[in-house]
Amino acid sequence: MAARSAPSPGPDVVRLAMDVLAAQGLGQAAARSALAAMARDRGLPLAGCAALVVAMVDGRAR
């Protein structure tokens, strides 16, 4: 059986991450800028960083 890679996060994960950041008091523009800065700092695509934010809130990240 061939190994399967994890599916790439969908566009809705970015919306969820934006909701998480908005719940912390950031406006939409500030949340998008913060998410973009986090992704750039980590060398990840925006959706990948958004998936990490959502996983942290969901308790799945280590």
PDB file of N, CA, C and O in Angstrom:
ATOM      1  N   MET A   1       0.848  -1.170   0.000  1.00  0.00           N
ATOM      2  CA  MET A   1       0.000   0.000   0.000  1.00  0.00           C
ATOM      3  C   MET A   1       0.897   1.238   0.000  1.00  0.00           C
ATOM      4  O   MET A   1       1.836   1.329   0.777  1.00  0.00           O
ATOM      5  N   ALA A   2       0.583   2.167  -0.873  1.00  0.00           N
ATOM      6  CA  ALA A   2       1.386   3.375  -0.991  1.00  0.00           C
ATOM      7  C   ALA A   2       1.096   4.330   0.167  1.00  0.00           C
ATOM      8  O   ALA A   2      -0.020   4.394   0.668  1.00  0.00           O
ATOM      9  N   ALA A   3       2.135   5.050   0.582  1.00  0.00           N
ATOM     10  CA  ALA A   3       1.968   6.049   1.645  1.00  0.00           C
ATOM     11  C   ALA A   3       1.188   7.238   1.101  1.00  0.00           C
ATOM     12  O   ALA A   3       1.346   7.621  -0.047  1.00  0.00           O
ATOM     13  N   ARG A   4       0.348   7.790   1.934  1.00  0.00           N
ATOM     14  CA  ARG A   4      -0.447   8.945   1.522  1.00  0.00           C
ATOM     15  C   ARG A   4       0.035  10.174   2.276  1.00  0.00           C
ATOM     16  O   ARG A   4       0.263  10.121   3.473  1.00  0.00           O
ATOM     17  N   SER A   5       0.176  11.261   1.559  1.00  0.00           N
ATOM     18  CA  SER A   5       0.561  12.505   2.220  1.00  0.00           C
ATOM     19  C   SER A   5      -0.701  13.182   2.759  1.00  0.00           C
ATOM     20  O   SER A   5      -1.807  12.909   2.315  1.00  0.00           O
ATOM     21  N   ALA A   6      -0.501  14.046   3.717  1.00  0.00           N
ATOM     22  CA  ALA A   6      -1.630  14.768   4.291  1.00  0.00           C
ATOM     23  C   ALA A   6      -2.209  15.712   3.244  1.00  0.00           C
ATOM     24  O   ALA A   6      -1.463  16.316   2.473  1.00  0.00           O
ATOM     25  N   PRO A   7      -3.522  15.826   3.198  1.00  0.00           N
ATOM     26  CA  PRO A   7      -4.117  16.745   2.222  1.00  0.00           C
ATOM     27  C   PRO A   7      -3.765  18.184   2.565  1.00  0.00           C
ATOM     28  O   PRO A   7      -3.584  18.535   3.732  1.00  0.00           O
ATOM     29  N   SER A   8      -3.644  19.008   1.547  1.00  0.00           N
ATOM     30  CA  SER A   8      -3.342  20.414   1.806  1.00  0.00           C
ATOM     31  C   SER A   8      -4.580  21.087   2.391  1.00  0.00           C
ATOM     32  O   SER A   8      -5.707  20.725   2.059  1.00  0.00           O
ATOM     33  N   PRO A   9      -4.364  22.039   3.288  1.00  0.00           N
ATOM     34  CA  PRO A   9      -5.511  22.698   3.909  1.00  0.00           C
ATOM     35  C   PRO A   9      -6.315  23.482   2.885  1.00  0.00           C
ATOM     36  O   PRO A   9      -5.769  24.075   1.964  1.00  0.00           O
ATOM     37  N   GLY A  10      -7.605  23.484   3.043  1.00  0.00           N
ATOM     38  CA  GLY A  10      -8.491  24.179   2.121  1.00  0.00           C
ATOM     39  C   GLY A  10      -8.623  25.652   2.457  1.00  0.00           C
ATOM     40  O   GLY A  10      -8.110  26.128   3.474  1.00  0.00           O
ATOM     41  N   PRO A  11      -9.300  26.389   1.601  1.00  0.00           N
ATOM     42  CA  PRO A  11      -9.459  27.822   1.836  1.00  0.00           C
ATOM     43  C   PRO A  11     -10.275  28.153   3.080  1.00  0.00           C
ATOM     44  O   PRO A  11     -10.124  29.229   3.652  1.00  0.00           O
ATOM     45  N   ASP A  12     -11.111  27.219   3.522  1.00  0.00           N
ATOM     46  CA  ASP A  12     -11.908  27.496   4.712  1.00  0.00           C
ATOM     47  C   ASP A  12     -11.060  27.537   5.978  1.00  0.00           C
ATOM     48  O   ASP A  12     -11.447  28.147   6.962  1.00  0.00           O
ATOM     49  N   VAL A  13      -9.875  26.918   5.956  1.00  0.00           N
ATOM     50  CA  VAL A  13      -9.002  26.963   7.128  1.00  0.00           C
ATOM     51  C   VAL A  13      -8.473  28.383   7.330  1.00  0.00           C
ATOM     52  O   VAL A  13      -8.272  28.817   8.461  1.00  0.00           O
ATOM     53  N   VAL A  14      -8.284  29.120   6.241  1.00  0.00           N
ATOM     54  CA  VAL A  14      -7.857  30.516   6.358  1.00  0.00           C
ATOM     55  C   VAL A  14      -8.968  31.333   7.019  1.00  0.00           C
ATOM     56  O   VAL A  14      -8.712  32.154   7.901  1.00  0.00           O
ATOM     57  N   ARG A  15     -10.208  31.086   6.626  1.00  0.00           N
ATOM     58  CA  ARG A  15     -11.340  31.781   7.242  1.00  0.00           C
ATOM     59  C   ARG A  15     -11.426  31.464   8.728  1.00  0.00           C
ATOM     60  O   ARG A  15     -11.641  32.350   9.560  1.00  0.00           O
ATOM     61  N   LEU A  16     -11.221  30.194   9.088  1.00  0.00           N
ATOM     62  CA  LEU A  16     -11.262  29.808  10.500  1.00  0.00           C
ATOM     63  C   LEU A  16     -10.144  30.492  11.296  1.00  0.00           C
ATOM     64  O   LEU A  16     -10.365  30.962  12.411  1.00  0.00           O
ATOM     65  N   ALA A  17      -8.951  30.546  10.711  1.00  0.00           N
ATOM     66  CA  ALA A  17      -7.840  31.212  11.395  1.00  0.00           C
ATOM     67  C   ALA A  17      -8.119  32.703  11.550  1.00  0.00           C
ATOM     68  O   ALA A  17      -7.807  33.294  12.591  1.00  0.00           O
ATOM     69  N   MET A  18      -8.727  33.298  10.528  1.00  0.00           N
ATOM     70  CA  MET A  18      -9.093  34.713  10.616  1.00  0.00           C
ATOM     71  C   MET A  18     -10.123  34.921  11.737  1.00  0.00           C
ATOM     72  O   MET A  18     -10.049  35.911  12.466  1.00  0.00           O
ATOM     73  N   ASP A  19     -11.050  33.994  11.889  1.00  0.00           N
ATOM     74  CA  ASP A  19     -12.042  34.068  12.969  1.00  0.00           C
ATOM     75  C   ASP A  19     -11.364  33.976  14.339  1.00  0.00           C
ATOM     76  O   ASP A  19     -11.733  34.677  15.274  1.00  0.00           O
ATOM     77  N   VAL A  20     -10.368  33.100  14.438  1.00  0.00           N
ATOM     78  CA  VAL A  20      -9.624  32.952  15.696  1.00  0.00           C
ATOM     79  C   VAL A  20      -8.921  34.270  16.034  1.00  0.00           C
ATOM     80  O   VAL A  20      -8.983  34.744  17.174  1.00  0.00           O
ATOM     81  N   LEU A  21      -8.254  34.850  15.058  1.00  0.00           N
ATOM     82  CA  LEU A  21      -7.545  36.101  15.303  1.00  0.00           C
ATOM     83  C   LEU A  21      -8.515  37.244  15.583  1.00  0.00           C
ATOM     84  O   LEU A  21      -8.229  38.110  16.418  1.00  0.00           O
ATOM     85  N   ALA A  22      -9.668  37.239  14.929  1.00  0.00           N
ATOM     86  CA  ALA A  22     -10.683  38.261  15.196  1.00  0.00           C
ATOM     87  C   ALA A  22     -11.211  38.133  16.626  1.00  0.00           C
ATOM     88  O   ALA A  22     -11.485  39.144  17.287  1.00  0.00           O
ATOM     89  N   ALA A  23     -11.325  36.911  17.109  1.00  0.00           N
ATOM     90  CA  ALA A  23     -11.783  36.697  18.481  1.00  0.00           C
ATOM     91  C   ALA A  23     -10.770  37.244  19.495  1.00  0.00           C
ATOM     92  O   ALA A  23     -11.132  37.540  20.632  1.00  0.00           O
ATOM     93  N   GLN A  24      -9.531  37.395  19.062  1.00  0.00           N
ATOM     94  CA  GLN A  24      -8.497  37.974  19.922  1.00  0.00           C
ATOM     95  C   GLN A  24      -8.477  39.498  19.846  1.00  0.00           C
ATOM     96  O   GLN A  24      -7.630  40.134  20.433  1.00  0.00           O
ATOM     97  N   GLY A  25      -9.399  40.059  19.055  1.00  0.00           N
ATOM     98  CA  GLY A  25      -9.526  41.504  19.000  1.00  0.00           C
ATOM     99  C   GLY A  25      -8.931  42.164  17.768  1.00  0.00           C
ATOM    100  O   GLY A  25      -8.918  43.385  17.678  1.00  0.00           O
ATOM    101  N   LEU A  26      -8.437  41.377  16.830  1.00  0.00           N
ATOM    102  CA  LEU A  26      -7.876  41.961  15.618  1.00  0.00           C
ATOM    103  C   LEU A  26      -8.969  42.212  14.592  1.00  0.00           C
ATOM    104  O   LEU A  26      -9.881  41.407  14.443  1.00  0.00           O
ATOM    105  N   GLY A  27      -8.856  43.310  13.872  1.00  0.00           N
ATOM    106  CA  GLY A  27      -9.751  43.562  12.760  1.00  0.00           C
ATOM    107  C   GLY A  27      -9.368  42.665  11.591  1.00  0.00           C
ATOM    108  O   GLY A  27      -8.340  41.992  11.621  1.00  0.00           O
ATOM    109  N   GLN A  28     -10.186  42.673  10.554  1.00  0.00           N
ATOM    110  CA  GLN A  28      -9.942  41.778   9.420  1.00  0.00           C
ATOM    111  C   GLN A  28      -8.600  42.051   8.742  1.00  0.00           C
ATOM    112  O   GLN A  28      -7.849  41.122   8.450  1.00  0.00           O
ATOM    113  N   ALA A  29      -8.291  43.310   8.499  1.00  0.00           N
ATOM    114  CA  ALA A  29      -7.022  43.652   7.845  1.00  0.00           C
ATOM    115  C   ALA A  29      -5.833  43.286   8.735  1.00  0.00           C
ATOM    116  O   ALA A  29      -4.825  42.744   8.265  1.00  0.00           O
ATOM    117  N   ALA A  30      -5.952  43.559  10.030  1.00  0.00           N
ATOM    118  CA  ALA A  30      -4.872  43.236  10.963  1.00  0.00           C
ATOM    119  C   ALA A  30      -4.698  41.727  11.095  1.00  0.00           C
ATOM    120  O   ALA A  30      -3.565  41.225  11.188  1.00  0.00           O
ATOM    121  N   ALA A  31      -5.798  40.990  11.100  1.00  0.00           N
ATOM    122  CA  ALA A  31      -5.724  39.533  11.204  1.00  0.00           C
ATOM    123  C   ALA A  31      -5.042  38.943   9.983  1.00  0.00           C
ATOM    124  O   ALA A  31      -4.196  38.057  10.097  1.00  0.00           O
ATOM    125  N   ARG A  32      -5.386  39.440   8.791  1.00  0.00           N
ATOM    126  CA  ARG A  32      -4.757  38.937   7.568  1.00  0.00           C
ATOM    127  C   ARG A  32      -3.271  39.278   7.559  1.00  0.00           C
ATOM    128  O   ARG A  32      -2.438  38.460   7.195  1.00  0.00           O
ATOM    129  N   SER A  33      -2.914  40.482   7.997  1.00  0.00           N
ATOM    130  CA  SER A  33      -1.505  40.883   8.060  1.00  0.00           C
ATOM    131  C   SER A  33      -0.735  40.023   9.055  1.00  0.00           C
ATOM    132  O   SER A  33       0.400  39.605   8.789  1.00  0.00           O
ATOM    133  N   ALA A  34      -1.352  39.761  10.203  1.00  0.00           N
ATOM    134  CA  ALA A  34      -0.697  38.927  11.216  1.00  0.00           C
ATOM    135  C   ALA A  34      -0.499  37.505  10.705  1.00  0.00           C
ATOM    136  O   ALA A  34       0.573  36.913  10.890  1.00  0.00           O
ATOM    137  N   LEU A  35      -1.506  36.981  10.048  1.00  0.00           N
ATOM    138  CA  LEU A  35      -1.409  35.620   9.500  1.00  0.00           C
ATOM    139  C   LEU A  35      -0.332  35.557   8.414  1.00  0.00           C
ATOM    140  O   LEU A  35       0.465  34.617   8.379  1.00  0.00           O
ATOM    141  N   ALA A  36      -0.287  36.561   7.562  1.00  0.00           N
ATOM    142  CA  ALA A  36       0.733  36.608   6.509  1.00  0.00           C
ATOM    143  C   ALA A  36       2.134  36.724   7.109  1.00  0.00           C
ATOM    144  O   ALA A  36       3.070  36.069   6.643  1.00  0.00           O
ATOM    145  N   ALA A  37       2.279  37.532   8.153  1.00  0.00           N
ATOM    146  CA  ALA A  37       3.586  37.683   8.803  1.00  0.00           C
ATOM    147  C   ALA A  37       4.025  36.379   9.469  1.00  0.00           C
ATOM    148  O   ALA A  37       5.192  35.992   9.384  1.00  0.00           O
ATOM    149  N   MET A  38       3.080  35.698  10.128  1.00  0.00           N
ATOM    150  CA  MET A  38       3.414  34.406  10.753  1.00  0.00           C
ATOM    151  C   MET A  38       3.848  33.392   9.700  1.00  0.00           C
ATOM    152  O   MET A  38       4.809  32.649   9.904  1.00  0.00           O
ATOM    153  N   ALA A  39       3.146  33.364   8.587  1.00  0.00           N
ATOM    154  CA  ALA A  39       3.492  32.423   7.510  1.00  0.00           C
ATOM    155  C   ALA A  39       4.864  32.742   6.948  1.00  0.00           C
ATOM    156  O   ALA A  39       5.681  31.848   6.721  1.00  0.00           O
ATOM    157  N   ARG A  40       5.123  34.017   6.721  1.00  0.00           N
ATOM    158  CA  ARG A  40       6.421  34.432   6.168  1.00  0.00           C
ATOM    159  C   ARG A  40       7.553  34.078   7.143  1.00  0.00           C
ATOM    160  O   ARG A  40       8.592  33.571   6.740  1.00  0.00           O
ATOM    161  N   ASP A  41       7.357  34.336   8.442  1.00  0.00           N
ATOM    162  CA  ASP A  41       8.379  34.028   9.447  1.00  0.00           C
ATOM    163  C   ASP A  41       8.689  32.543   9.513  1.00  0.00           C
ATOM    164  O   ASP A  41       9.817  32.148   9.777  1.00  0.00           O
ATOM    165  N   ARG A  42       7.688  31.712   9.287  1.00  0.00           N
ATOM    166  CA  ARG A  42       7.859  30.262   9.375  1.00  0.00           C
ATOM    167  C   ARG A  42       8.182  29.617   8.037  1.00  0.00           C
ATOM    168  O   ARG A  42       8.414  28.416   7.963  1.00  0.00           O
ATOM    169  N   GLY A  43       8.146  30.398   6.965  1.00  0.00           N
ATOM    170  CA  GLY A  43       8.430  29.862   5.643  1.00  0.00           C
ATOM    171  C   GLY A  43       7.344  28.920   5.147  1.00  0.00           C
ATOM    172  O   GLY A  43       7.632  27.969   4.428  1.00  0.00           O
ATOM    173  N   LEU A  44       6.104  29.193   5.530  1.00  0.00           N
ATOM    174  CA  LEU A  44       4.973  28.351   5.151  1.00  0.00           C
ATOM    175  C   LEU A  44       4.041  29.113   4.224  1.00  0.00           C
ATOM    176  O   LEU A  44       4.005  30.345   4.260  1.00  0.00           O
ATOM    177  N   PRO A  45       3.259  28.388   3.442  1.00  0.00           N
ATOM    178  CA  PRO A  45       2.196  29.079   2.705  1.00  0.00           C
ATOM    179  C   PRO A  45       1.137  29.569   3.699  1.00  0.00           C
ATOM    180  O   PRO A  45       1.040  29.064   4.828  1.00  0.00           O
ATOM    181  N   LEU A  46       0.365  30.537   3.284  1.00  0.00           N
ATOM    182  CA  LEU A  46      -0.652  31.131   4.157  1.00  0.00           C
ATOM    183  C   LEU A  46      -1.610  30.077   4.706  1.00  0.00           C
ATOM    184  O   LEU A  46      -1.902  30.053   5.899  1.00  0.00           O
ATOM    185  N   ALA A  47      -2.073  29.175   3.849  1.00  0.00           N
ATOM    186  CA  ALA A  47      -3.015  28.139   4.290  1.00  0.00           C
ATOM    187  C   ALA A  47      -2.360  27.191   5.296  1.00  0.00           C
ATOM    188  O   ALA A  47      -3.018  26.724   6.233  1.00  0.00           O
ATOM    189  N   GLY A  48      -1.080  26.908   5.131  1.00  0.00           N
ATOM    190  CA  GLY A  48      -0.380  26.036   6.078  1.00  0.00           C
ATOM    191  C   GLY A  48      -0.264  26.667   7.450  1.00  0.00           C
ATOM    192  O   GLY A  48      -0.446  26.008   8.477  1.00  0.00           O
ATOM    193  N   CYS A  49       0.027  27.951   7.480  1.00  0.00           N
ATOM    194  CA  CYS A  49       0.108  28.656   8.757  1.00  0.00           C
ATOM    195  C   CYS A  49      -1.272  28.766   9.388  1.00  0.00           C
ATOM    196  O   CYS A  49      -1.418  28.617  10.602  1.00  0.00           O
ATOM    197  N   ALA A  50      -2.277  28.998   8.566  1.00  0.00           N
ATOM    198  CA  ALA A  50      -3.651  29.060   9.077  1.00  0.00           C
ATOM    199  C   ALA A  50      -4.040  27.726   9.706  1.00  0.00           C
ATOM    200  O   ALA A  50      -4.688  27.686  10.756  1.00  0.00           O
ATOM    201  N   ALA A  51      -3.625  26.635   9.090  1.00  0.00           N
ATOM    202  CA  ALA A  51      -3.917  25.308   9.639  1.00  0.00           C
ATOM    203  C   ALA A  51      -3.258  25.131  11.004  1.00  0.00           C
ATOM    204  O   ALA A  51      -3.840  24.517  11.907  1.00  0.00           O
ATOM    205  N   LEU A  52      -2.050  25.683  11.177  1.00  0.00           N
ATOM    206  CA  LEU A  52      -1.389  25.606  12.485  1.00  0.00           C
ATOM    207  C   LEU A  52      -2.150  26.401  13.541  1.00  0.00           C
ATOM    208  O   LEU A  52      -2.301  25.944  14.676  1.00  0.00           O
ATOM    209  N   VAL A  53      -2.635  27.582  13.177  1.00  0.00           N
ATOM    210  CA  VAL A  53      -3.405  28.404  14.111  1.00  0.00           C
ATOM    211  C   VAL A  53      -4.661  27.649  14.544  1.00  0.00           C
ATOM    212  O   VAL A  53      -4.975  27.567  15.737  1.00  0.00           O
ATOM    213  N   VAL A  54      -5.362  27.078  13.600  1.00  0.00           N
ATOM    214  CA  VAL A  54      -6.587  26.342  13.902  1.00  0.00           C
ATOM    215  C   VAL A  54      -6.276  25.107  14.744  1.00  0.00           C
ATOM    216  O   VAL A  54      -6.989  24.797  15.709  1.00  0.00           O
ATOM    217  N   ALA A  55      -5.197  24.415  14.423  1.00  0.00           N
ATOM    218  CA  ALA A  55      -4.813  23.230  15.203  1.00  0.00           C
ATOM    219  C   ALA A  55      -4.459  23.595  16.642  1.00  0.00           C
ATOM    220  O   ALA A  55      -4.793  22.850  17.564  1.00  0.00           O
ATOM    221  N   MET A  56      -3.805  24.745  16.844  1.00  0.00           N
ATOM    222  CA  MET A  56      -3.462  25.165  18.201  1.00  0.00           C
ATOM    223  C   MET A  56      -4.718  25.418  19.022  1.00  0.00           C
ATOM    224  O   MET A  56      -4.802  25.011  20.184  1.00  0.00           O
ATOM    225  N   VAL A  57      -5.698  26.059  18.421  1.00  0.00           N
ATOM    226  CA  VAL A  57      -6.939  26.342  19.136  1.00  0.00           C
ATOM    227  C   VAL A  57      -7.710  25.056  19.398  1.00  0.00           C
ATOM    228  O   VAL A  57      -8.316  24.892  20.455  1.00  0.00           O
ATOM    229  N   ASP A  58      -7.616  24.136  18.444  1.00  0.00           N
ATOM    230  CA  ASP A  58      -8.337  22.868  18.557  1.00  0.00           C
ATOM    231  C   ASP A  58      -7.610  21.886  19.481  1.00  0.00           C
ATOM    232  O   ASP A  58      -8.149  20.844  19.817  1.00  0.00           O
ATOM    233  N   GLY A  59      -6.378  22.208  19.866  1.00  0.00           N
ATOM    234  CA  GLY A  59      -5.612  21.355  20.768  1.00  0.00           C
ATOM    235  C   GLY A  59      -4.912  20.205  20.072  1.00  0.00           C
ATOM    236  O   GLY A  59      -4.482  19.261  20.718  1.00  0.00           O
ATOM    237  N   ARG A  60      -4.769  20.261  18.755  1.00  0.00           N
ATOM    238  CA  ARG A  60      -4.114  19.177  18.013  1.00  0.00           C
ATOM    239  C   ARG A  60      -2.643  19.427  17.767  1.00  0.00           C
ATOM    240  O   ARG A  60      -1.937  18.531  17.365  1.00  0.00           O
ATOM    241  N   ALA A  61      -2.160  20.626  17.973  1.00  0.00           N
ATOM    242  CA  ALA A  61      -0.748  20.937  17.710  1.00  0.00           C
ATOM    243  C   ALA A  61       0.081  20.665  18.950  1.00  0.00           C
ATOM    244  O   ALA A  61      -0.401  20.730  20.071  1.00  0.00           O
ATOM    245  N   ARG A  62       1.345  20.366  18.729  1.00  0.00           N
ATOM    246  CA  ARG A  62       2.247  20.098  19.857  1.00  0.00           C
ATOM    247  C   ARG A  62       3.285  21.171  19.962  1.00  0.00           C
ATOM    248  O   ARG A  62       3.708  21.761  19.092  1.00  0.00           O
TER     249      ARG A  62
END
